[in-house]
PDB file of C-alpha atoms and ligand atoms in Angstrom:
ATOM      1  CA  MET O   1       9.284 165.853 124.745  1.00  0.00           C
ATOM      2  CA  ASN O   2      12.621 164.091 125.289  1.00  0.00           C
ATOM      3  CA  ASP O   3      14.094 161.049 123.608  1.00  0.00           C
ATOM      4  CA  VAL O   4      13.520 158.948 126.698  1.00  0.00           C
ATOM      5  CA  CYS O   5       9.748 159.791 127.208  1.00  0.00           C
ATOM      6  CA  LEU O   6       8.039 156.446 128.482  1.00  0.00           C
ATOM      7  CA  VAL O   7       4.840 155.343 126.699  1.00  0.00           C
ATOM      8  CA  ASN O   8       3.590 152.037 127.365  1.00  0.00           C
ATOM      9  CA  PRO O   9       0.320 150.344 128.752  1.00  0.00           C
ATOM     10  CA  SER O  10       0.478 152.665 131.957  1.00  0.00           C
ATOM     11  CA  HIS O  11       2.040 155.696 130.640  1.00  0.00           C
ATOM     12  CA  GLY O  12      -0.135 157.359 128.003  1.00  0.00           C
ATOM     13  CA  LEU O  13      -0.045 160.353 125.820  1.00  0.00           C
ATOM     14  CA  SER O  14      -3.108 162.801 125.309  1.00  0.00           C
ATOM     15  CA  GLU O  15      -5.048 162.815 122.360  1.00  0.00           C
ATOM     16  CA  THR O  16      -3.745 166.036 121.053  1.00  0.00           C
ATOM     17  CA  PHE O  17      -0.332 165.244 121.337  1.00  0.00           C
ATOM     18  CA  ILE O  18       1.873 165.647 117.999  1.00  0.00           C
ATOM     19  CA  PRO O  19       5.507 165.798 117.862  1.00  0.00           C
ATOM     20  CA  GLU O  20       6.689 169.114 116.478  1.00  0.00           C
ATOM     21  CA  ASP O  21       9.528 168.083 114.128  1.00  0.00           C
ATOM     22  CA  LEU O  22       8.045 165.388 112.096  1.00  0.00           C
ATOM     23  CA  ILE O  23       9.380 164.719 108.708  1.00  0.00           C
ATOM     24  CA  GLN O  24       8.576 162.393 105.784  1.00  0.00           C
ATOM     25  CA  ASP O  25      10.879 159.389 104.525  1.00  0.00           C
ATOM     26  CA  PRO O  26      11.260 159.898 100.794  1.00  0.00           C
ATOM     27  CA  THR O  27      11.620 156.322 100.404  1.00  0.00           C
ATOM     28  CA  SER O  28       8.667 154.992 102.192  1.00  0.00           C
ATOM     29  CA  GLY O  29       6.470 158.118 102.671  1.00  0.00           C
ATOM     30  CA  ILE O  30       6.349 157.233 106.387  1.00  0.00           C
ATOM     31  CA  TRP O  31       6.622 160.215 108.828  1.00  0.00           C
ATOM     32  CA  VAL O  32       9.107 160.009 111.786  1.00  0.00           C
ATOM     33  CA  CYS O  33      10.864 162.480 113.959  1.00  0.00           C
ATOM     34  CA  GLU O  34      13.555 164.463 112.113  1.00  0.00           C
ATOM     35  CA  VAL O  35      16.346 163.053 114.508  1.00  0.00           C
ATOM     36  CA  VAL O  36      14.763 159.455 113.888  1.00  0.00           C
ATOM     37  CA  LEU O  37      15.095 159.770 109.985  1.00  0.00           C
ATOM     38  CA  HIS O  38      18.575 160.908 110.066  1.00  0.00           C
ATOM     39  CA  ALA O  39      19.662 157.835 112.363  1.00  0.00           C
ATOM     40  CA  PHE O  40      17.808 155.455 110.455  1.00  0.00           C
ATOM     41  CA  ILE O  41      19.603 156.553 107.226  1.00  0.00           C
ATOM     42  CA  ARG O  42      23.161 156.183 109.008  1.00  0.00           C
ATOM     43  CA  LEU O  43      21.898 152.911 110.318  1.00  0.00           C
ATOM     44  CA  ASN O  44      21.218 151.851 106.724  1.00  0.00           C
ATOM     45  CA  ASN O  45      24.748 153.157 105.844  1.00  0.00           C
ATOM     46  CA  ARG O  46      26.276 150.807 108.278  1.00  0.00           C
ATOM     47  CA  LEU O  47      24.387 147.923 107.019  1.00  0.00           C
ATOM     48  CA  PHE O  48      25.222 148.674 103.344  1.00  0.00           C
ATOM     49  CA  ASN O  49      28.977 148.940 104.749  1.00  0.00           C
ATOM     50  CA  GLU O  50      28.576 145.497 106.169  1.00  0.00           C
ATOM     51  CA  TRP O  51      27.356 144.174 102.756  1.00  0.00           C
ATOM     52  CA  LEU O  52      23.923 143.276 104.680  1.00  0.00           C
ATOM     53  CA  GLU O  53      20.604 143.910 103.234  1.00  0.00           C
ATOM     54  CA  PRO O  54      19.189 147.237 104.290  1.00  0.00           C
ATOM     55  CA  LEU O  55      16.144 148.142 106.302  1.00  0.00           C
ATOM     56  CA  SER O  56      12.722 149.328 104.928  1.00  0.00           C
ATOM     57  CA  LEU O  57      10.621 151.408 107.449  1.00  0.00           C
ATOM     58  CA  VAL O  58       7.074 149.833 107.608  1.00  0.00           C
ATOM     59  CA  SER O  59       5.578 152.082 110.458  1.00  0.00           C
ATOM     60  CA  GLY O  60       6.752 155.422 112.062  1.00  0.00           C
ATOM     61  CA  TYR O  61       4.435 158.059 113.591  1.00  0.00           C
ATOM     62  CA  ARG O  62       0.951 157.101 114.181  1.00  0.00           C
ATOM     63  CA  SER O  63      -1.562 159.572 115.159  1.00  0.00           C
ATOM     64  CA  PHE O  64      -4.013 159.107 118.045  1.00  0.00           C
ATOM     65  CA  ILE O  65      -6.879 158.815 115.777  1.00  0.00           C
ATOM     66  CA  TYR O  66      -5.426 156.452 113.585  1.00  0.00           C
ATOM     67  CA  GLN O  67      -4.130 154.169 116.499  1.00  0.00           C
ATOM     68  CA  GLN O  68      -7.978 154.493 117.588  1.00  0.00           C
ATOM     69  CA  LYS O  69      -9.002 152.945 114.108  1.00  0.00           C
ATOM     70  CA  LEU O  70      -6.591 150.197 114.396  1.00  0.00           C
ATOM     71  CA  PHE O  71      -7.750 149.322 117.921  1.00  0.00           C
ATOM     72  CA  ASP O  72     -11.546 149.558 117.171  1.00  0.00           C
ATOM     73  CA  LYS O  73     -10.602 147.474 114.010  1.00  0.00           C
ATOM     74  CA  LYS O  74      -9.310 144.804 116.132  1.00  0.00           C
ATOM     75  CA  ILE O  75     -12.019 145.059 118.677  1.00  0.00           C
ATOM     76  CA  ALA O  76     -14.528 144.462 115.755  1.00  0.00           C
ATOM     77  CA  PHE O  77     -12.610 141.652 114.425  1.00  0.00           C
ATOM     78  CA  TYR O  78     -12.897 139.693 117.858  1.00  0.00           C
ATOM     79  CA  GLN O  79     -16.709 140.720 118.037  1.00  0.00           C
ATOM     80  CA  LYS O  80     -17.287 139.044 114.708  1.00  0.00           C
ATOM     81  CA  GLN O  81     -15.830 135.909 116.203  1.00  0.00           C
ATOM     82  CA  GLY O  82     -18.612 135.827 118.793  1.00  0.00           C
ATOM     83  CA  MET O  83     -16.849 137.841 121.916  1.00  0.00           C
ATOM     84  CA  ASP O  84     -19.062 140.281 123.769  1.00  0.00           C
ATOM     85  CA  GLU O  85     -17.628 143.947 123.686  1.00  0.00           C
ATOM     86  CA  THR O  86     -15.721 143.887 126.934  1.00  0.00           C
ATOM     87  CA  THR O  87     -13.925 140.601 126.185  1.00  0.00           C
ATOM     88  CA  ALA O  88     -13.239 141.847 122.653  1.00  0.00           C
ATOM     89  CA  LYS O  89     -11.729 144.965 124.049  1.00  0.00           C
ATOM     90  CA  ILE O  90      -9.471 143.096 126.651  1.00  0.00           C
ATOM     91  CA  GLU O  91      -8.211 140.706 123.752  1.00  0.00           C
ATOM     92  CA  ALA O  92      -7.451 143.569 121.362  1.00  0.00           C
ATOM     93  CA  ALA O  93      -5.545 145.562 123.844  1.00  0.00           C
ATOM     94  CA  LYS O  94      -3.145 142.566 124.137  1.00  0.00           C
ATOM     95  CA  ILE O  95      -2.229 142.893 120.351  1.00  0.00           C
ATOM     96  CA  VAL O  96      -2.720 146.413 119.574  1.00  0.00           C
ATOM     97  CA  ALA O  97      -1.895 149.362 121.839  1.00  0.00           C
ATOM     98  CA  VAL O  98      -4.701 151.251 123.294  1.00  0.00           C
ATOM     99  CA  PRO O  99      -4.999 154.861 121.783  1.00  0.00           C
ATOM    100  CA  GLY O 100      -2.451 157.283 123.617  1.00  0.00           C
ATOM    101  CA  HIS O 101      -0.561 154.203 124.474  1.00  0.00           C
ATOM    102  CA  SER O 102       1.433 153.615 121.472  1.00  0.00           C
ATOM    103  CA  GLU O 103       5.106 154.724 121.143  1.00  0.00           C
ATOM    104  CA  HIS O 104       4.402 155.329 117.707  1.00  0.00           C
ATOM    105  CA  GLN O 105       2.336 158.365 118.677  1.00  0.00           C
ATOM    106  CA  LEU O 106       5.738 160.053 119.715  1.00  0.00           C
ATOM    107  CA  GLY O 107       7.284 159.625 116.303  1.00  0.00           C
ATOM    108  CA  LEU O 108      10.537 158.163 117.954  1.00  0.00           C
ATOM    109  CA  ALA O 109       9.552 154.668 117.235  1.00  0.00           C
ATOM    110  CA  ILE O 110       9.715 152.569 113.911  1.00  0.00           C
ATOM    111  CA  ASP O 111       8.852 149.149 112.716  1.00  0.00           C
ATOM    112  CA  VAL O 112      11.453 147.880 110.154  1.00  0.00           C
ATOM    113  CA  THR O 113      11.830 144.909 107.987  1.00  0.00           C
ATOM    114  CA  THR O 114      14.523 143.910 105.215  1.00  0.00           C
ATOM    115  CA  TRP O 115      13.890 145.275 101.741  1.00  0.00           C
ATOM    116  CA  SER O 116      13.080 141.908 100.438  1.00  0.00           C
ATOM    117  CA  MET O 117      10.539 141.022 103.268  1.00  0.00           C
ATOM    118  CA  ARG O 118       8.902 144.418 102.678  1.00  0.00           C
ATOM    119  CA  VAL O 119       6.553 142.526  99.682  1.00  0.00           C
ATOM    120  CA  LEU O 120       5.184 140.154 102.385  1.00  0.00           C
ATOM    121  CA  GLU O 121       1.524 141.032 103.520  1.00  0.00           C
ATOM    122  CA  ASP O 122       2.734 141.146 106.758  1.00  0.00           C
ATOM    123  CA  PRO O 123       6.500 141.952 106.842  1.00  0.00           C
ATOM    124  CA  LEU O 124       6.142 142.361 110.734  1.00  0.00           C
ATOM    125  CA  ILE O 125       7.122 138.819 111.686  1.00  0.00           C
ATOM    126  CA  ILE O 126       9.343 137.142 114.235  1.00  0.00           C
ATOM    127  CA  SER O 127      11.681 135.534 111.616  1.00  0.00           C
ATOM    128  CA  PHE O 128      12.860 138.980 110.748  1.00  0.00           C
ATOM    129  CA  GLY O 129      14.912 138.651 114.211  1.00  0.00           C
ATOM    130  CA  GLU O 130      16.638 135.736 112.660  1.00  0.00           C
ATOM    131  CA  THR O 131      17.646 137.393 109.374  1.00  0.00           C
ATOM    132  CA  PRO O 132      21.386 138.554 109.131  1.00  0.00           C
ATOM    133  CA  THR O 133      19.947 142.080 109.235  1.00  0.00           C
ATOM    134  CA  GLY O 134      17.915 141.540 112.302  1.00  0.00           C
ATOM    135  CA  LYS O 135      20.615 139.962 114.184  1.00  0.00           C
ATOM    136  CA  TRP O 136      22.963 142.654 113.083  1.00  0.00           C
ATOM    137  CA  LEU O 137      20.410 145.086 114.308  1.00  0.00           C
ATOM    138  CA  LEU O 138      19.902 143.654 117.704  1.00  0.00           C
ATOM    139  CA  LYS O 139      23.700 143.904 118.153  1.00  0.00           C
ATOM    140  CA  ASN O 140      24.358 147.254 116.870  1.00  0.00           C
ATOM    141  CA  SER O 141      21.477 149.554 116.815  1.00  0.00           C
ATOM    142  CA  TYR O 142      22.370 151.572 119.732  1.00  0.00           C
ATOM    143  CA  LEU O 143      25.473 152.896 117.629  1.00  0.00           C
ATOM    144  CA  GLU O 144      22.956 155.150 116.077  1.00  0.00           C
ATOM    145  CA  GLY O 145      20.742 155.612 119.208  1.00  0.00           C
ATOM    146  CA  PHE O 146      18.045 152.793 118.715  1.00  0.00           C
ATOM    147  CA  VAL O 147      17.154 150.047 121.316  1.00  0.00           C
ATOM    148  CA  LEU O 148      14.963 146.905 120.658  1.00  0.00           C
ATOM    149  CA  ARG O 149      11.978 148.111 122.693  1.00  0.00           C
ATOM    150  CA  TYR O 150      10.380 144.733 123.656  1.00  0.00           C
ATOM    151  CA  PRO O 151      13.109 142.308 124.218  1.00  0.00           C
ATOM    152  CA  LYS O 152      12.291 138.480 124.712  1.00  0.00           C
ATOM    153  CA  ASP O 153      13.469 138.341 128.189  1.00  0.00           C
ATOM    154  CA  LYS O 154      11.809 141.538 129.361  1.00  0.00           C
ATOM    155  CA  THR O 155       8.164 140.730 128.555  1.00  0.00           C
ATOM    156  CA  HIS O 156       7.370 140.505 132.202  1.00  0.00           C
ATOM    157  CA  ILE O 157       8.401 144.205 132.522  1.00  0.00           C
ATOM    158  CA  THR O 158       7.121 145.645 129.328  1.00  0.00           C
ATOM    159  CA  HIS O 159       3.786 143.639 129.143  1.00  0.00           C
ATOM    160  CA  ILE O 160       4.362 143.463 125.555  1.00  0.00           C
ATOM    161  CA  THR O 161       5.359 140.400 123.485  1.00  0.00           C
ATOM    162  CA  TYR O 162       8.667 140.061 121.770  1.00  0.00           C
ATOM    163  CA  GLU O 163       8.786 142.333 118.669  1.00  0.00           C
ATOM    164  CA  PRO O 164      12.071 142.066 116.645  1.00  0.00           C
ATOM    165  CA  TRP O 165      10.966 144.773 114.372  1.00  0.00           C
ATOM    166  CA  HIS O 166      10.071 147.372 116.910  1.00  0.00           C
ATOM    167  CA  TYR O 167      13.088 150.083 117.481  1.00  0.00           C
ATOM    168  CA  ARG O 168      12.810 152.950 119.913  1.00  0.00           C
ATOM    169  CA  TYR O 169      15.095 155.925 119.178  1.00  0.00           C
ATOM    170  CA  VAL O 170      16.371 157.121 122.640  1.00  0.00           C
ATOM    171  CA  GLY O 171      19.635 158.961 121.555  1.00  0.00           C
ATOM    172  CA  ILE O 172      23.266 157.276 121.401  1.00  0.00           C
ATOM    173  CA  GLU O 173      24.172 157.898 125.053  1.00  0.00           C
ATOM    174  CA  VAL O 174      20.990 156.319 126.677  1.00  0.00           C
ATOM    175  CA  ALA O 175      21.108 153.481 124.059  1.00  0.00           C
ATOM    176  CA  THR O 176      24.568 152.762 124.840  1.00  0.00           C
ATOM    177  CA  VAL O 177      23.963 152.519 128.647  1.00  0.00           C
ATOM    178  CA  MET O 178      20.887 150.428 128.063  1.00  0.00           C
ATOM    179  CA  LYS O 179      23.121 148.316 125.820  1.00  0.00           C
ATOM    180  CA  GLN O 180      25.891 147.732 128.180  1.00  0.00           C
ATOM    181  CA  LYS O 181      23.697 146.895 131.251  1.00  0.00           C
ATOM    182  CA  GLY O 182      20.970 145.015 129.519  1.00  0.00           C
ATOM    183  CA  LEU O 183      18.070 147.424 130.337  1.00  0.00           C
ATOM    184  CA  CYS O 184      14.650 147.884 128.767  1.00  0.00           C
ATOM    185  CA  LEU O 185      13.296 151.469 128.867  1.00  0.00           C
ATOM    186  CA  GLU O 186      11.218 151.031 132.073  1.00  0.00           C
ATOM    187  CA  GLU O 187      14.175 149.726 133.905  1.00  0.00           C
ATOM    188  CA  TYR O 188      16.611 152.541 132.519  1.00  0.00           C
ATOM    189  CA  ILE O 189      13.765 155.153 133.630  1.00  0.00           C
ATOM    190  CA  ALA O 190      13.347 153.570 137.100  1.00  0.00           C
ATOM    191  CA  LEU O 191      17.221 153.565 137.763  1.00  0.00           C
ATOM    192  CA  ASN O 192      17.669 157.169 136.684  1.00  0.00           C
ATOM    193  CA  GLN O 193      14.627 158.694 138.662  1.00  0.00           C
ATOM    194  CA  GLY O 194      16.262 157.205 141.670  1.00  0.00           C
TER     195      GLY O 194
HETATM  196 ZN1  LIG T   1       5.787 149.191 116.593  1.00  0.00          ZN
END
């Protein structure tokens, strides 16, 4: 599996796919691919050097089974509100990735927040993007190989709403090109497959 593997609503992973090189972040206990953890630590070192609040991992690798649980929970929530099963499934898929279609199964995606926001019941909120750390990250994450995966101005391509906390590791080389040309992953892949 390479670092630019595309996983989105139309490109899925098999139920049995598990990354080979998962490693546990000692601070959060969250699992990610080894290369991602090292890049994340370097990112935090940069934040320290800038006198900005460091990042905390909220989510990393998620198994197919775990994603299934999240998805089913959302369906049950909507059904409780009176939706029939089909409608509940459609609505759930707008918020939670369908199992096999979450980038988190790759181990290359991370959800992050600041240390102080970590204590919030739901730390994954739009206002993270407005914090000095969130702003710095958007500008500089490419230096360590990360890209903001679901930018505000690309929702018509990603079909996923703006998520200032969700970053995807693609490697420094690709991240730099994406940053310079203002591309999201779908666009980068389309251009590079000719
Ligand atoms: Zn995420």
